[in-house]
Short mmCIF file of C-alpha atoms and ligand atoms in Angstrom, two decimals:
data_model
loop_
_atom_site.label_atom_id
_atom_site.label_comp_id
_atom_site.label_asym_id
_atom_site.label_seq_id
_atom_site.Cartn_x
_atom_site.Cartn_y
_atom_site.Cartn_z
CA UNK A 1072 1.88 -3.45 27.92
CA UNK A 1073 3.87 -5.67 25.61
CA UNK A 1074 4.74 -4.34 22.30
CA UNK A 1075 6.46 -6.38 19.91
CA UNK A 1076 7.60 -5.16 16.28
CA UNK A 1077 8.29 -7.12 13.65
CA UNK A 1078 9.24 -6.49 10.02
CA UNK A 1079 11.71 -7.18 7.36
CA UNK A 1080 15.30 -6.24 6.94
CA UNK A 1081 15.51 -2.07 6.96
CA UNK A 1082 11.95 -1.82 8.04
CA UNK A 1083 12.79 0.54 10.75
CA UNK A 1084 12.13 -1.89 14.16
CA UNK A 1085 15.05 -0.83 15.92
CA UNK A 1086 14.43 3.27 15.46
CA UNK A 1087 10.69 2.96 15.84
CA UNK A 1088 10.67 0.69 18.99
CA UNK A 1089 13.30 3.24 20.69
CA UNK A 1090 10.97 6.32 19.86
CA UNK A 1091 7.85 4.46 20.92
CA UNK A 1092 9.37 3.33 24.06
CA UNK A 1093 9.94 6.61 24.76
CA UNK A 1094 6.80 7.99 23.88
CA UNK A 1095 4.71 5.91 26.20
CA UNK A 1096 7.43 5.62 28.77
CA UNK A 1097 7.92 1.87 28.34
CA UNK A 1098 11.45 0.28 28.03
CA UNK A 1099 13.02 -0.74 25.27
CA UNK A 1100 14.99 -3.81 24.11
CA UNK A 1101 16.60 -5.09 20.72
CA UNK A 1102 17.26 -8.46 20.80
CA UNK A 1103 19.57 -8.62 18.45
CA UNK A 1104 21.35 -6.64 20.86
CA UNK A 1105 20.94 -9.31 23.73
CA UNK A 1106 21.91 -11.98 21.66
CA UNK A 1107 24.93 -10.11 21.06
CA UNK A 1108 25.22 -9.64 24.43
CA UNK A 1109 25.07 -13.27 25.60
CA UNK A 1110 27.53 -14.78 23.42
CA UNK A 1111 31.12 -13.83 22.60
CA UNK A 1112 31.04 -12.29 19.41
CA UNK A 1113 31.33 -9.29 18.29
CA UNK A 1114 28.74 -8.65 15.53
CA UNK A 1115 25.43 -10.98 14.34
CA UNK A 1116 27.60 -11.47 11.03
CA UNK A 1117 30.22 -13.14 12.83
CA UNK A 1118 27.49 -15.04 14.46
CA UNK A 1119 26.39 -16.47 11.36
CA UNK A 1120 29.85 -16.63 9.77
CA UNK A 1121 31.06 -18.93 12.25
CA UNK A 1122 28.03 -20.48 13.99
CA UNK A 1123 25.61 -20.40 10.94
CA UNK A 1124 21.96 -19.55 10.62
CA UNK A 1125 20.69 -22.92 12.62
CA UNK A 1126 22.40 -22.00 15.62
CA UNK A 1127 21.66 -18.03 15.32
CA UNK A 1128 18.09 -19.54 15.28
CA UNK A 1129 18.40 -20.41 18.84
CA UNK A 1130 19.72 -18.22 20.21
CA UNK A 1131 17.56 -15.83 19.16
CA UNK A 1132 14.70 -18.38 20.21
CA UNK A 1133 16.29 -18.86 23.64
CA UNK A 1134 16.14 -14.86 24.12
CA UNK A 1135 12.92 -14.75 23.51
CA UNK A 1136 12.37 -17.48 25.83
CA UNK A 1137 13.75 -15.45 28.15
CA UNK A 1138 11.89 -11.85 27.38
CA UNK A 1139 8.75 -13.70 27.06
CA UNK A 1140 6.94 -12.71 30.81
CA UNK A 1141 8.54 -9.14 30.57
CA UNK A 1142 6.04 -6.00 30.48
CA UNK A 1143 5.75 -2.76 29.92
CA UNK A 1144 8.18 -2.71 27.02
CA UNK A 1145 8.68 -2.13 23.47
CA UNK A 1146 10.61 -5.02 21.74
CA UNK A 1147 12.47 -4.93 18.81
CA UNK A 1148 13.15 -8.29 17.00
CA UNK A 1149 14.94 -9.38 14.30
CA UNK A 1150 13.47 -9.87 10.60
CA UNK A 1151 13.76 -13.44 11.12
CA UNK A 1152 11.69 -14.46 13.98
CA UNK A 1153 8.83 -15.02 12.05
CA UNK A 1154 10.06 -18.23 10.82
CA UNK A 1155 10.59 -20.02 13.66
CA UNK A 1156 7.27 -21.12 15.76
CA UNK A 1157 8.68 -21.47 18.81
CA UNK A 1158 9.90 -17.67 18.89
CA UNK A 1159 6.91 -16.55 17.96
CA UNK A 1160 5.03 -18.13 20.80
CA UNK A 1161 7.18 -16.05 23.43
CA UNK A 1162 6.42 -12.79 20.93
CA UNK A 1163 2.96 -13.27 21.50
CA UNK A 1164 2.54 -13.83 24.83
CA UNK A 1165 0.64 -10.81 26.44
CA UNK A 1166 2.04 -8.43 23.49
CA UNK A 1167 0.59 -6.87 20.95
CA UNK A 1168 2.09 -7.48 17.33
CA UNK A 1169 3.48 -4.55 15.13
CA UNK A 1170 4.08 -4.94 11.74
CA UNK A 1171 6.06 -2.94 9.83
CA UNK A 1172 5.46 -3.27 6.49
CA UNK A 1173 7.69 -2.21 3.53
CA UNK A 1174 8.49 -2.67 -0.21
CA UNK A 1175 11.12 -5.02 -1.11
CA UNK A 1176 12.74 -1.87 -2.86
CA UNK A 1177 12.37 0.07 -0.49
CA UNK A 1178 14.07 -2.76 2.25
CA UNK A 1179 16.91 -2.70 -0.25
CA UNK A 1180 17.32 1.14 -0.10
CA UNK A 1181 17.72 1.10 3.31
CA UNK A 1182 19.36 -1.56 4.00
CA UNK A 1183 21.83 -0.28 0.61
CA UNK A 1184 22.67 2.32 3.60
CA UNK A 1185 24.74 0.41 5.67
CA UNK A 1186 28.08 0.03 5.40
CA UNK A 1187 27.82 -3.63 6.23
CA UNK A 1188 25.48 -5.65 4.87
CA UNK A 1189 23.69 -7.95 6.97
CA UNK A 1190 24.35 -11.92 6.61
CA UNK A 1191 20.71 -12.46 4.76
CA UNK A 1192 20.64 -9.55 2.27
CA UNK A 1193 23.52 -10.44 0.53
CA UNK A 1194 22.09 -11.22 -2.61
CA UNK A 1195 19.63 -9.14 -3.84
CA UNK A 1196 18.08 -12.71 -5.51
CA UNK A 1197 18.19 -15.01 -2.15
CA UNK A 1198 16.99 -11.57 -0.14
CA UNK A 1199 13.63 -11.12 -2.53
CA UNK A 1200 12.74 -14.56 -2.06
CA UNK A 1201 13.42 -14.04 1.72
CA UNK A 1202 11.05 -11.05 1.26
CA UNK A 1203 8.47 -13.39 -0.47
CA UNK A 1204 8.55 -15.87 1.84
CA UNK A 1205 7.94 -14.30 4.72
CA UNK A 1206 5.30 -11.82 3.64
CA UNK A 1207 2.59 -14.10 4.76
CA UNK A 1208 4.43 -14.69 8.39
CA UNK A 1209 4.66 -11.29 9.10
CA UNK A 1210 0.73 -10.52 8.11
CA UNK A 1211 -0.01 -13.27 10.10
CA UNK A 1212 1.31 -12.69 13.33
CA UNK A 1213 0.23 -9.02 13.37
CA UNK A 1214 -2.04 -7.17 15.42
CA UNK A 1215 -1.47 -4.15 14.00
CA UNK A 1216 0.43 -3.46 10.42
CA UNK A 1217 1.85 0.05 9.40
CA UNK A 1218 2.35 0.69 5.27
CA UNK A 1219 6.03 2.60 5.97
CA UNK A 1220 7.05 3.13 2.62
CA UNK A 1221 6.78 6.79 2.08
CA UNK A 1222 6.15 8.10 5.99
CA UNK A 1223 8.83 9.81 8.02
CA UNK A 1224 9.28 8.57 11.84
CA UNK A 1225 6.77 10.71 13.21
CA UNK A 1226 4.08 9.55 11.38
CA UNK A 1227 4.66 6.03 11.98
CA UNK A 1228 5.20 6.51 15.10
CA UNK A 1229 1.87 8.88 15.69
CA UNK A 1230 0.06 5.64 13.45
CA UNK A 1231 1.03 3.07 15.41
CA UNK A 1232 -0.10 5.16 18.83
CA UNK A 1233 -3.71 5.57 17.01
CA UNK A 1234 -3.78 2.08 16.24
CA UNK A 1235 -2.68 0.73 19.40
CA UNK A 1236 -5.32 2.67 21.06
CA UNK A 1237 -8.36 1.29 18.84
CA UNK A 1238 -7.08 -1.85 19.11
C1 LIG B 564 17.78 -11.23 10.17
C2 LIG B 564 17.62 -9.89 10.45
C3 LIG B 564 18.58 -9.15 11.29
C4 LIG B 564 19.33 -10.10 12.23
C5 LIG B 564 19.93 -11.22 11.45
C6 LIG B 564 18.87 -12.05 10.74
C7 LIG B 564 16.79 -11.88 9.28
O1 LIG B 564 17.89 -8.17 12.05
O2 LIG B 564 18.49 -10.61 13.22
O3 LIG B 564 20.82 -10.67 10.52
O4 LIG B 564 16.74 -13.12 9.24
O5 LIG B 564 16.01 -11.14 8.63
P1 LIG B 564 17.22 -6.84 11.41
O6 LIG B 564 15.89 -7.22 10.86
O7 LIG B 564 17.12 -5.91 12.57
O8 LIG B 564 18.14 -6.34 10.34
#
């Protein structure tokens, strides 16, 4: 099994994917992280500080690439991968599609939480229409989509078990 979440800035990927991995004894794997991990830098700010978005866009497409044949693993991408085709086409190969779905305010809450902010959020203005924009990607591409706005962990992470099952 494949599992591949997918959601907006502050949606909760990263937290939910570890838990769920661990639930159904899969592994687990940000790729944020292994973009990270295969270039020199030190955070995905400085990525896009000194490389820009076009170039962040490949990498992250040529991870995916790379993830694409993996199984039984829970993937956690970044809120961007939705715009880009290509990416999507490794996502969705053998994997089933979670979508975590959120409130703009609510996205800004959490996201409000950290102490940096990331590279596309800002501006509260540019991040909204972000948030707009990709609304109809992120439906979609999903298999499955969880309403997170007012559920703790557990319950998403019991939900998306349910759902996984029926589907
Ligand atoms: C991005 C989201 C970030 C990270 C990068 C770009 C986006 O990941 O990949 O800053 O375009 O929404 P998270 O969704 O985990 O914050």
């Amino acid at each position: 099994m494949k599992i591949v979440l997918i959601g907006f800035m502050g949606s909760g990927k990263t937290s939910v994917a570890q838990l769920l991995a661990e639930k159904l004894n899969l592994q687990f794997i940000d790729m944020d992280d292994l973009i990270l991990k295969s270039s020199e830098f030190k955070s995905i700010n400085e990525i896009f500080e000194k490389r820009g978005e076009t170039e962040f866009r490949k990498m992250e497409m040529k991870i995916a690439e790379e993830i694409a044949q993996e199984d039984n693993i829970v993937i956690s991408t970044g809120g961007g991968v939705v715009m880009n085709e290509k990416t999507m086409s490794y996502l969705t190969t053998n994997s089933k599609i979670i979508f975590l779905n959120l409130s703009f305010e609510k996205a800004k809450q959490r996201v409000h939480l950290k102490k940096i902010l990331p590279p596309l959020f800002q501006n509260i203005f540019d991040a909204k229409k972000l948030f707009e924009k990709r609304m109809p990607l992120y439906l979609k591409y999903a298999d499955i989509t969880i309403d997170t706005d007012n559920k703790n962990i557990d319950n998403i992470i019991k939900e998306v078990v349910v759902k996984i099952k029926e589907n």
